[in-house]
Amino acid sequence: MNQSIRGAAAVVGVADEVSPSGVIDLPLRELEARVITAALADAGLSLADVDGLCTCTGGTLMHSVELAEYLGITPRFTDATQTGGASYGLYVEHAAAAIAAGQAETVVIVYASTPRAARKRGEKGLGVFATPDRLEWETPFGVMSPITAYALATNRHMATYGTTAEQLAQIAVDTRTWATRNPRAHLREPITVEDVLQSGHLAEPIHKLECCLVTDGAAAIVLTSAERARDLERPVYVLGAASAASHAMITQMPDLTVTPGALSGPAAFATAGLTPDDIDVVQLYDSFTITVLLALEDLGFCKKGEGGPFVADGVLAPGGALPGQTTGGGLAYTHPGAFGAFLLVEAARQLRDAGGERQVPGAQTALAHGTGGVLSATSTVILGTEATL
């Protein structure tokens, strides 16, 4: 993506719906409509203002079109690209480009999923990881995605760079510390490194407390042109955005210690004209602790192989040098199957000084980094309080 999107669009409304119980027993369409309505109200806009819609949930090939029909809108721009948890940052990139090109003025990005409620009703999941290729080439050899795929990456990083279980556990501890400040988080009890190490392995070396939740939830983001945003309250500008993908199956990952974030991160920083040193707060996809550690390295916050020592002293915690996952993340806040949209919501809230007890003082720049599949795809979005940062 070229420099033309820098400052061309702004996030002007956000909303998310979660439950401390983890369960939201609502029809998917109703949940989508509720969170969209809330995000538009946050922006001071209405459905009549929307001419773009991005979503890929719902299990159908034309979900964005079907949702538009349900909402009673006729968008000029739609996007239903599916890259898992990286989809929503990718939508910001595409929507900003569409707005910059005059193809849309106000775009809504939405995600909703209710796996916990579905489980209570006795419904079975779609088995998104049970593709024919995986069933033939990975499952017979014990790769039960996604957790075993992430265990492979964790083992490789430990073996190659000497990363320790204690260092990875610190990421879970810091994330939970943020959750203690969030009354909407699913898990709010503080934990220690020892708690993590004693929680048992689900797929060695990954411990139970290093794994994301399975909850219901929804999130929506409203973007509009920078020109229109000037008339709205608390706009947050898109300074840079980029996406990348390298594989589908974990056995095809070129290097188990390097994610596509090594491509999307530098590209987003180049568009923004910023460096990792310029970022005040990060929202990193935390499906597992290794996901966070690899992102920190690939995005340039530390050198490859130095992620373990980098996180060991609480750099991501409240008061740390790089506050991260300030809601409590996918490990403790919510994780309905794809957490990328929630990263964007929280990044915008931090820049709008709307974080409450978890607010990072004086935050002017934020990075939201989504990961999809089995470290397969990434999207990196850099936001700022001013279009000219």
XYZ file of N, CA and C in Angstrom, residues 129-341:
639
model
N -10.436 -25.675 10.555
C -9.071 -26.161 10.357
C -9.035 -27.565 9.752
N -10.201 -28.203 9.624
C -10.243 -29.565 9.084
C -10.397 -29.533 7.564
N -9.434 -28.917 6.893
C -9.471 -28.840 5.432
C -8.954 -30.151 4.841
N -9.293 -30.445 3.607
C -8.804 -31.692 2.991
C -7.285 -31.822 3.024
N -6.573 -30.732 2.764
C -5.107 -30.784 2.779
C -4.587 -31.139 4.166
N -5.146 -30.500 5.195
C -4.692 -30.800 6.550
C -5.033 -32.236 6.945
N -6.230 -32.672 6.596
C -6.643 -34.029 6.950
C -5.746 -35.074 6.287
N -5.215 -34.746 5.119
C -4.352 -35.702 4.418
C -2.903 -35.628 4.894
N -2.397 -34.407 5.072
C -0.956 -34.245 5.251
C -0.518 -33.916 6.677
N -1.434 -33.490 7.547
C -1.015 -33.099 8.896
C -1.682 -33.915 10.004
N -2.992 -34.057 9.954
C -3.720 -34.745 11.028
C -3.198 -36.148 11.311
N -2.890 -36.962 10.291
C -2.387 -38.313 10.596
C -1.068 -38.313 11.368
N -0.368 -37.182 11.351
C 0.920 -37.106 12.028
C 0.837 -36.321 13.340
N -0.388 -36.101 13.822
C -0.580 -35.509 15.138
C -0.691 -34.007 15.184
N -0.797 -33.337 14.045
C -0.961 -31.884 14.034
C -2.452 -31.576 14.141
N -2.914 -31.374 15.354
C -4.320 -31.088 15.613
C -4.464 -29.574 15.778
N -4.677 -28.892 14.684
C -4.692 -27.424 14.684
C -5.825 -26.903 15.559
N -5.673 -25.667 16.098
C -4.495 -24.825 15.912
C -3.413 -24.991 16.986
N -3.750 -25.557 18.138
C -2.810 -25.471 19.250
C -1.508 -26.214 18.984
N -1.578 -27.364 18.315
C -0.329 -28.076 18.070
C 0.554 -27.339 17.073
N -0.061 -26.579 16.179
C 0.720 -25.770 15.243
C 1.511 -24.704 16.009
N 0.867 -24.071 16.961
C 1.543 -23.048 17.760
C 2.574 -23.676 18.687
N 2.320 -24.909 19.120
C 3.308 -25.614 19.935
C 4.578 -25.882 19.132
N 4.431 -26.184 17.853
C 5.601 -26.369 16.996
C 6.434 -25.092 16.933
N 5.756 -23.969 16.745
C 6.469 -22.692 16.669
C 7.142 -22.364 17.996
N 6.458 -22.651 19.095
C 7.028 -22.384 20.415
C 8.278 -23.225 20.647
N 8.171 -24.509 20.350
C 9.329 -25.396 20.507
C 10.506 -24.941 19.665
N 10.235 -24.534 18.429
C 11.319 -24.103 17.553
C 11.995 -22.850 18.094
N 11.197 -21.886 18.571
C 11.783 -20.657 19.105
C 12.618 -20.959 20.337
N 12.129 -21.840 21.192
C 12.893 -22.221 22.381
C 14.211 -22.895 22.003
N 14.134 -23.800 21.047
C 15.330 -24.545 20.659
C 16.345 -23.658 19.946
N 15.867 -22.726 19.138
C 16.762 -21.883 18.337
C 17.358 -20.740 19.142
N 16.538 -20.124 20.004
C 16.975 -18.893 20.654
C 17.079 -18.994 22.183
N 16.747 -20.135 22.743
C 16.848 -20.283 24.183
C 15.728 -19.627 24.962
N 14.631 -19.323 24.295
C 13.471 -18.736 24.960
C 12.961 -19.695 26.030
N 12.574 -19.169 27.192
C 12.172 -20.021 28.306
C 10.668 -19.975 28.546
N 10.192 -21.005 29.228
C 8.775 -21.066 29.600
C 8.407 -19.902 30.501
N 9.325 -19.499 31.371
C 9.066 -18.384 32.278
C 8.876 -17.076 31.514
N 9.675 -16.872 30.488
C 9.544 -15.645 29.694
C 8.195 -15.587 28.985
N 7.790 -16.694 28.392
C 6.485 -16.732 27.729
C 5.356 -16.565 28.734
N 5.505 -17.167 29.907
C 4.468 -17.059 30.935
C 4.272 -15.614 31.374
N 5.341 -14.813 31.333
C 5.235 -13.412 31.745
C 4.249 -12.659 30.863
N 4.159 -13.036 29.598
C 3.191 -12.395 28.704
C 1.777 -12.625 29.217
N 1.468 -13.856 29.625
C 0.142 -14.158 30.170
C -0.112 -13.395 31.466
N 0.915 -13.282 32.300
C 0.786 -12.550 33.566
C 0.483 -11.075 33.308
N 1.218 -10.457 32.396
C 1.012 -9.038 32.092
C -0.377 -8.800 31.503
N -0.790 -9.701 30.626
C -2.111 -9.562 30.016
C -3.202 -9.658 31.072
N -3.060 -10.606 31.988
C -4.052 -10.751 33.051
C -4.062 -9.534 33.971
N -2.905 -8.924 34.181
C -2.858 -7.718 35.008
C -3.723 -6.620 34.406
N -3.671 -6.481 33.080
C -4.570 -5.526 32.421
C -6.025 -5.917 32.632
N -6.337 -7.205 32.569
C -7.719 -7.665 32.729
C -8.271 -7.338 34.104
N -7.408 -7.300 35.126
C -7.892 -6.946 36.455
C -8.420 -5.523 36.495
N -8.035 -4.704 35.512
C -8.496 -3.315 35.435
C -9.702 -3.159 34.513
N -10.188 -4.251 33.974
C -11.283 -4.202 32.994
C -12.490 -4.963 33.540
N -13.518 -4.261 33.990
C -14.678 -4.944 34.573
C -15.439 -5.825 33.585
N -15.166 -5.677 32.288
C -15.858 -6.487 31.296
C -15.064 -7.738 30.904
N -13.894 -7.917 31.480
C -13.061 -9.062 31.118
C -13.626 -10.359 31.674
N -13.429 -11.429 30.949
C -13.926 -12.750 31.349
C -13.131 -13.300 32.531
N -11.821 -13.116 32.520
C -10.959 -13.580 33.609
C -10.283 -12.379 34.248
N -10.505 -12.169 35.557
C -9.991 -10.958 36.211
C -9.100 -11.248 37.413
N -8.959 -12.493 37.780
C -8.096 -12.815 38.910
C -6.630 -12.698 38.493
N -5.802 -12.009 39.266
C -4.373 -11.916 38.913
C -3.706 -13.285 38.984
N -2.679 -13.475 38.176
C -1.929 -14.725 38.155
C -0.437 -14.429 38.216
N 0.335 -15.443 38.527
C 1.791 -15.329 38.579
C 2.408 -16.239 37.525
N 3.679 -16.060 37.301
C 4.398 -16.946 36.386
C 4.265 -18.392 36.852
N 4.359 -18.594 38.143
C 4.233 -19.959 38.669
C 2.841 -20.534 38.405
N 1.807 -19.701 38.504
C 0.449 -20.164 38.183
C 0.382 -20.672 36.744
N 1.006 -19.928 35.843
C 0.998 -20.326 34.433
C 1.711 -21.664 34.261
N 2.887 -21.788 34.861
C 3.688 -22.996 34.680
C 3.035 -24.218 35.328
N 2.179 -23.988 36.323
C 1.529 -25.101 37.011
C 0.138 -25.404 36.455
N -0.272 -24.670 35.406
C -1.623 -24.869 34.864
C -1.719 -26.074 33.946
N -0.604 -26.732 33.675
C -0.607 -27.940 32.852
C -0.472 -27.635 31.370
N 0.126 -28.577 30.657
C 0.289 -28.407 29.212
C -0.973 -28.867 28.478
N -1.385 -28.084 27.496
C -2.427 -28.536 26.571
C -1.797 -29.116 25.315
N -0.679 -28.569 24.937
C 0.152 -29.123 23.865
C 1.556 -28.632 24.166
N 2.371 -29.491 24.721
C 3.680 -29.080 25.216
C 4.488 -28.365 24.132
N 5.044 -27.182 24.467
C 5.232 -26.569 25.777
C 4.198 -25.506 26.152
N 3.044 -25.491 25.494
C 2.042 -24.463 25.761
C 1.182 -24.871 26.954
N 1.123 -23.987 27.954
C 0.319 -24.229 29.145
C -1.105 -23.702 28.949
N -1.993 -24.223 29.764
C -3.400 -23.823 29.674
C -3.567 -22.310 29.767
N -2.869 -21.654 30.677
C -3.029 -20.215 30.872
C -2.294 -19.387 29.821
N -1.719 -20.048 28.836
C -1.126 -19.358 27.684
C -2.032 -19.430 26.465
N -3.225 -19.967 26.622
C -4.149 -20.186 25.507
C -5.316 -19.206 25.579
N -5.783 -18.781 24.426
C -6.885 -17.834 24.371
C -8.185 -18.472 24.844
N -9.121 -17.604 25.176
C -10.454 -18.011 25.593
C -11.269 -18.503 24.402
N -12.413 -19.089 24.709
C -13.465 -19.328 23.718
C -14.721 -18.686 24.291
N -15.089 -17.528 23.766
C -16.233 -16.772 24.264
C -17.065 -16.274 23.086
N -18.222 -15.709 23.405
C -19.034 -15.015 22.408
C -18.673 -13.533 22.425
N -18.876 -12.867 21.297
C -18.593 -11.441 21.274
C -18.773 -10.835 19.898
N -18.735 -9.511 19.857
C -18.875 -8.782 18.596
C -18.161 -7.450 18.708
N -17.701 -6.949 17.583
C -17.003 -5.663 17.547
C -17.271 -4.982 16.219
N -17.292 -3.657 16.239
C -17.498 -2.886 15.009
C -16.656 -1.622 15.042
N -16.200 -1.247 13.866
C -15.359 -0.058 13.688
C -15.941 0.756 12.536
N -16.051 2.057 12.712
C -16.556 2.954 11.663
C -15.413 3.833 11.186
N -15.151 3.801 9.878
C -14.145 4.669 9.271
C -14.824 5.637 8.313
N -14.307 6.833 8.254
C -14.791 7.803 7.278
C -13.619 8.633 6.783
N -13.891 9.493 5.823
C -12.823 10.312 5.261
C -12.310 11.299 6.303
N -11.045 11.654 6.184
C -10.452 12.613 7.114
C -11.200 13.941 7.062
N -11.675 14.303 5.877
C -12.406 15.563 5.732
C -13.682 15.544 6.554
N -14.439 14.443 6.433
C -15.680 14.361 7.202
C -15.398 14.196 8.688
N -14.319 13.516 9.010
C -13.984 13.257 10.411
C -13.753 14.538 11.186
N -13.344 15.595 10.500
C -13.076 16.858 11.198
C -14.335 17.420 11.853
N -15.509 17.004 11.367
C -16.767 17.484 11.934
C -17.297 16.557 13.018
N -16.570 15.486 13.302
C -17.007 14.509 14.294
C -16.082 14.548 15.505
N -16.514 13.935 16.584
C -15.747 13.973 17.823
C -14.679 12.884 17.866
N -13.499 13.239 18.324
C -12.409 12.326 18.649
C -12.024 11.367 17.516
N -11.758 11.875 16.318
C -11.297 10.974 15.251
C -9.898 10.436 15.545
N -9.661 9.233 15.091
C -8.350 8.597 15.205
C -7.914 8.227 13.799
N -6.790 8.749 13.347
C -6.423 8.662 11.940
C -5.631 7.397 11.616
N -5.912 6.851 10.440
C -5.162 5.702 9.922
C -3.873 6.250 9.306
N -2.757 5.966 9.947
C -1.472 6.453 9.460
C -0.772 5.444 8.562
N -0.994 4.175 8.817
C -0.376 3.127 8.007
C -1.114 1.817 8.183
N -1.107 0.996 7.161
C -1.748 -0.317 7.228
C -1.177 -1.198 6.140
N -0.934 -2.449 6.475
C -0.417 -3.402 5.493
C -0.756 -4.815 5.947
N -0.804 -5.728 4.986
C -1.153 -7.121 5.255
C -0.209 -8.041 4.499
N -0.110 -9.287 4.982
C 0.741 -10.275 4.317
C 0.279 -11.674 4.719
N 0.643 -12.656 3.908
C 0.345 -14.062 4.207
C 1.457 -14.918 3.634
N 1.758 -16.041 4.299
C 2.870 -16.868 3.826
C 2.542 -18.343 3.674
N 1.454 -18.832 4.289
C 1.158 -20.264 4.226
C -0.238 -20.490 4.789
N -0.761 -21.672 4.599
C -2.014 -22.085 5.237
C -1.734 -23.140 6.299
N -1.054 -24.215 5.916
C -0.712 -25.275 6.856
C 0.593 -24.955 7.563
N 0.678 -25.303 8.838
C 1.887 -25.000 9.604
C 3.103 -25.728 9.045
N 2.889 -26.876 8.426
C 4.023 -27.608 7.841
C 4.598 -26.892 6.633
N 3.890 -25.917 6.110
C 4.370 -25.152 4.961
C 4.901 -23.779 5.355
N 4.947 -23.480 6.652
C 5.482 -22.198 7.103
C 6.979 -22.166 6.805
N 7.446 -21.179 6.062
C 8.850 -21.157 5.646
C 9.839 -21.219 6.806
N 9.516 -20.526 7.902
C 10.378 -20.511 9.080
C 9.454 -20.393 10.282
N 9.469 -21.375 11.161
C 8.547 -21.393 12.293
C 8.776 -20.249 13.276
N 9.842 -19.517 13.117
C 10.109 -18.397 14.021
C 9.872 -17.038 13.361
N 9.400 -17.031 12.125
C 9.177 -15.766 11.409
C 7.779 -15.773 10.802
N 6.951 -14.828 11.194
C 5.588 -14.727 10.685
C 5.516 -13.718 9.537
N 4.369 -13.653 8.827
C 4.208 -12.620 7.798
C 4.248 -11.198 8.350
N 4.212 -11.063 9.687
C 4.365 -9.739 10.281
C 5.695 -9.100 9.940
N 6.674 -9.916 9.574
C 7.962 -9.379 9.141
C 7.829 -8.608 7.828
N 6.724 -8.824 7.118
C 6.425 -8.070 5.897
C 5.414 -6.954 6.164
N 4.303 -7.301 6.825
C 3.245 -6.301 7.030
C 3.686 -5.194 7.974
N 4.499 -5.526 8.992
C 4.947 -4.509 9.939
C 5.780 -3.418 9.305
N 6.908 -3.760 8.678
C 7.716 -2.720 8.038
C 6.947 -1.920 6.989
N 6.048 -2.575 6.253
C 5.277 -1.853 5.241
C 4.351 -0.828 5.885
N 3.711 -1.208 6.990
C 2.827 -0.269 7.679
C 3.613 0.897 8.267
N 4.761 0.599 8.857
C 5.599 1.672 9.405
C 6.079 2.615 8.306
N 6.424 2.056 7.147
C 6.888 2.897 6.041
C 5.792 3.850 5.587
N 4.561 3.353 5.476
C 3.447 4.215 5.081
C 3.206 5.297 6.116
N 3.291 4.911 7.394
C 3.041 5.868 8.464
C 4.184 6.867 8.637
N 5.377 6.519 8.139
C 6.541 7.363 8.372
C 6.989 7.329 9.817
N 6.756 6.207 10.492
C 7.099 6.043 11.900
C 7.970 4.803 12.090
N 8.484 4.643 13.295
C 9.260 3.466 13.655
C 8.658 2.860 14.922
N 9.064 1.645 15.301
C 8.557 1.073 16.559
C 8.777 1.970 17.764
N 9.842 2.762 17.774
C 10.106 3.660 18.905
C 9.044 4.745 19.052
N 8.269 4.981 17.986
C 7.253 6.031 18.018
C 5.906 5.552 18.554
N 5.771 4.267 18.834
C 4.482 3.701 19.222
C 4.313 3.738 20.741
N 3.154 4.241 21.179
C 2.875 4.377 22.614
C 2.193 3.164 23.219
N 1.377 2.467 22.440
C 0.628 1.329 22.966
C 0.403 0.341 21.834
N 0.481 -0.961 22.142
C 0.261 -1.991 21.129
C -0.910 -2.878 21.525
N -1.618 -3.338 20.512
C -2.662 -4.342 20.684
C -2.283 -5.491 19.745
N -1.696 -6.533 20.321
C -1.178 -7.655 19.544
C -2.066 -8.869 19.715
N -2.325 -9.540 18.651
C -3.159 -10.744 18.708
C -2.495 -11.760 19.641
N -3.244 -12.202 20.644
C -2.666 -13.133 21.619
C -3.480 -14.425 21.695
N -3.543 -15.115 20.566
C -4.165 -16.442 20.576
C -3.405 -17.362 21.519
N -2.096 -17.214 21.540
C -1.198 -17.910 22.463
C -0.068 -16.940 22.780
N 0.671 -17.204 23.830
C 1.747 -16.272 24.184
C 2.808 -16.195 23.095
N 3.058 -17.282 22.395
C 4.068 -17.263 21.334
C 3.661 -16.314 20.210
N 2.364 -16.140 19.994
C 1.886 -15.225 18.953
C 2.352 -13.808 19.248
N 2.288 -13.418 20.508
C 2.716 -12.082 20.921
C 4.224 -11.936 20.763
N 4.964 -12.915 21.237
C 6.421 -12.829 21.192
C 6.930 -12.726 19.759
N 6.382 -13.543 18.871
C 6.806 -13.481 17.466
C 6.442 -12.139 16.837
N 5.278 -11.602 17.192
C 4.873 -10.306 16.646
C 5.835 -9.209 17.083
N 6.219 -9.208 18.341
C 7.141 -8.181 18.832
C 8.455 -8.204 18.050
N 8.943 -9.394 17.751
C 10.188 -9.504 16.984
C 9.989 -9.080 15.538
N 8.949 -9.599 14.908
C 8.756 -9.349 13.482
C 8.390 -7.904 13.186
N 7.753 -7.235 14.144
C 7.390 -5.834 13.961
C 8.548 -4.886 14.261
N 9.616 -5.421 14.834
C 10.802 -4.610 15.061
C 10.916 -3.987 16.436
N 10.085 -4.411 17.388
C 10.211 -3.882 18.742
C 11.431 -4.464 19.458
N 11.885 -5.606 18.993
C 13.153 -6.169 19.448
C 13.689 -7.024 18.302
N 14.936 -7.438 18.392
C 15.542 -8.230 17.330
C 15.037 -9.670 17.362
N 15.115 -10.332 16.235
C 14.726 -11.733 16.148
C 15.539 -12.551 17.150
N 14.830 -13.336 17.934
C 15.458 -14.170 18.937
C 15.576 -13.530 20.298
N 15.303 -12.207 20.380
C 15.442 -11.508 21.653
C 14.099 -11.238 22.338
N 13.033 -11.853 21.801
C 11.705 -11.625 22.371
C 11.584 -12.080 23.810
N 12.224 -13.210 24.149
C 12.145 -13.720 25.514
C 12.674 -12.739 26.542
N 13.924 -12.311 26.426
C 14.436 -11.303 27.360
C 13.657 -9.990 27.309
N 13.142 -9.627 26.135
C 12.418 -8.364 25.974
C 11.165 -8.339 26.844
N 10.426 -9.456 26.914
C 9.165 -9.480 27.661
C 9.347 -9.877 29.120
N 10.540 -10.343 29.495
C 10.731 -10.982 30.797
C 10.470 -10.064 31.981
N 10.653 -8.770 31.818
C 10.541 -7.845 32.950
C 9.246 -7.038 32.941
N 8.226 -7.517 32.226
C 6.936 -6.842 32.261
C 6.816 -5.640 31.357
N 7.488 -5.669 30.213
C 7.440 -4.529 29.293
C 6.020 -4.246 28.801
N 5.156 -5.278 28.743
C 3.794 -5.123 28.228
C 2.788 -4.757 29.318
N 3.190 -4.807 30.556
C 2.289 -4.620 31.693
C 1.958 -3.152 31.917
N 0.959 -2.853 32.742
C 0.726 -1.462 33.143
C 2.002 -0.850 33.705
N 2.356 0.318 33.199
C 3.587 0.972 33.607
C 4.804 0.511 32.847
N 4.658 -0.511 31.983
C 5.776 -0.997 31.197
C 6.122 -0.062 30.061
N 7.258 -0.306 29.433
C 7.729 0.568 28.362
C 6.892 0.452 27.095
N 6.192 -0.675 26.922
C 5.366 -0.880 25.733
C 4.053 -1.532 26.167
N 3.130 -0.751 26.719
C 1.867 -1.330 27.189
C 1.149 -2.068 26.059
N 0.678 -3.277 26.368
C 0.053 -4.077 25.317
C -1.109 -4.906 25.802
N -2.070 -5.142 24.913
C -3.248 -5.959 25.202
C -3.994 -5.396 26.410
N -4.318 -4.124 26.347
C -4.785 -3.389 27.521
C -6.198 -3.758 27.957
N -6.949 -4.499 27.157
C -8.255 -4.993 27.613
C -8.114 -6.241 28.475
N -6.987 -6.918 28.357
C -6.832 -8.271 28.874
C -6.702 -9.255 27.731
N -6.854 -8.755 26.507
C -6.567 -9.540 25.309
C -7.419 -10.782 25.120
N -7.017 -11.572 24.153
C -7.696 -12.831 23.890
C -7.472 -13.848 24.989
N -6.440 -13.636 25.804
C -6.153 -14.549 26.905
C -7.094 -14.359 28.083
N -7.638 -13.140 28.258
C -8.431 -12.891 29.459
C -9.682 -12.049 29.228
N -9.751 -11.290 28.142
C -10.905 -10.406 27.902
C -12.006 -11.146 27.158
N -11.729 -11.482 25.914
C -12.697 -12.225 25.101
C -11.971 -12.791 23.901
N -12.508 -13.835 23.321
C -11.953 -14.389 22.084
C -13.021 -15.252 21.421
N -13.831 -14.619 20.554
C -14.935 -15.354 19.933
C -14.541 -16.161 18.695
N -13.241 -16.296 18.459
C -12.780 -17.038 17.290
C -11.851 -16.233 16.422
N -12.047 -14.920 16.378
C -11.145 -14.017 15.659
C -11.127 -12.712 16.437
N -9.981 -12.354 16.974
C -9.877 -11.245 17.911
C -9.441 -9.938 17.249
N -9.172 -9.976 15.947
C -8.584 -8.819 15.285
C -9.399 -7.549 15.378
N -10.734 -7.660 15.289
C -11.572 -6.464 15.349
C -11.493 -5.801 16.716
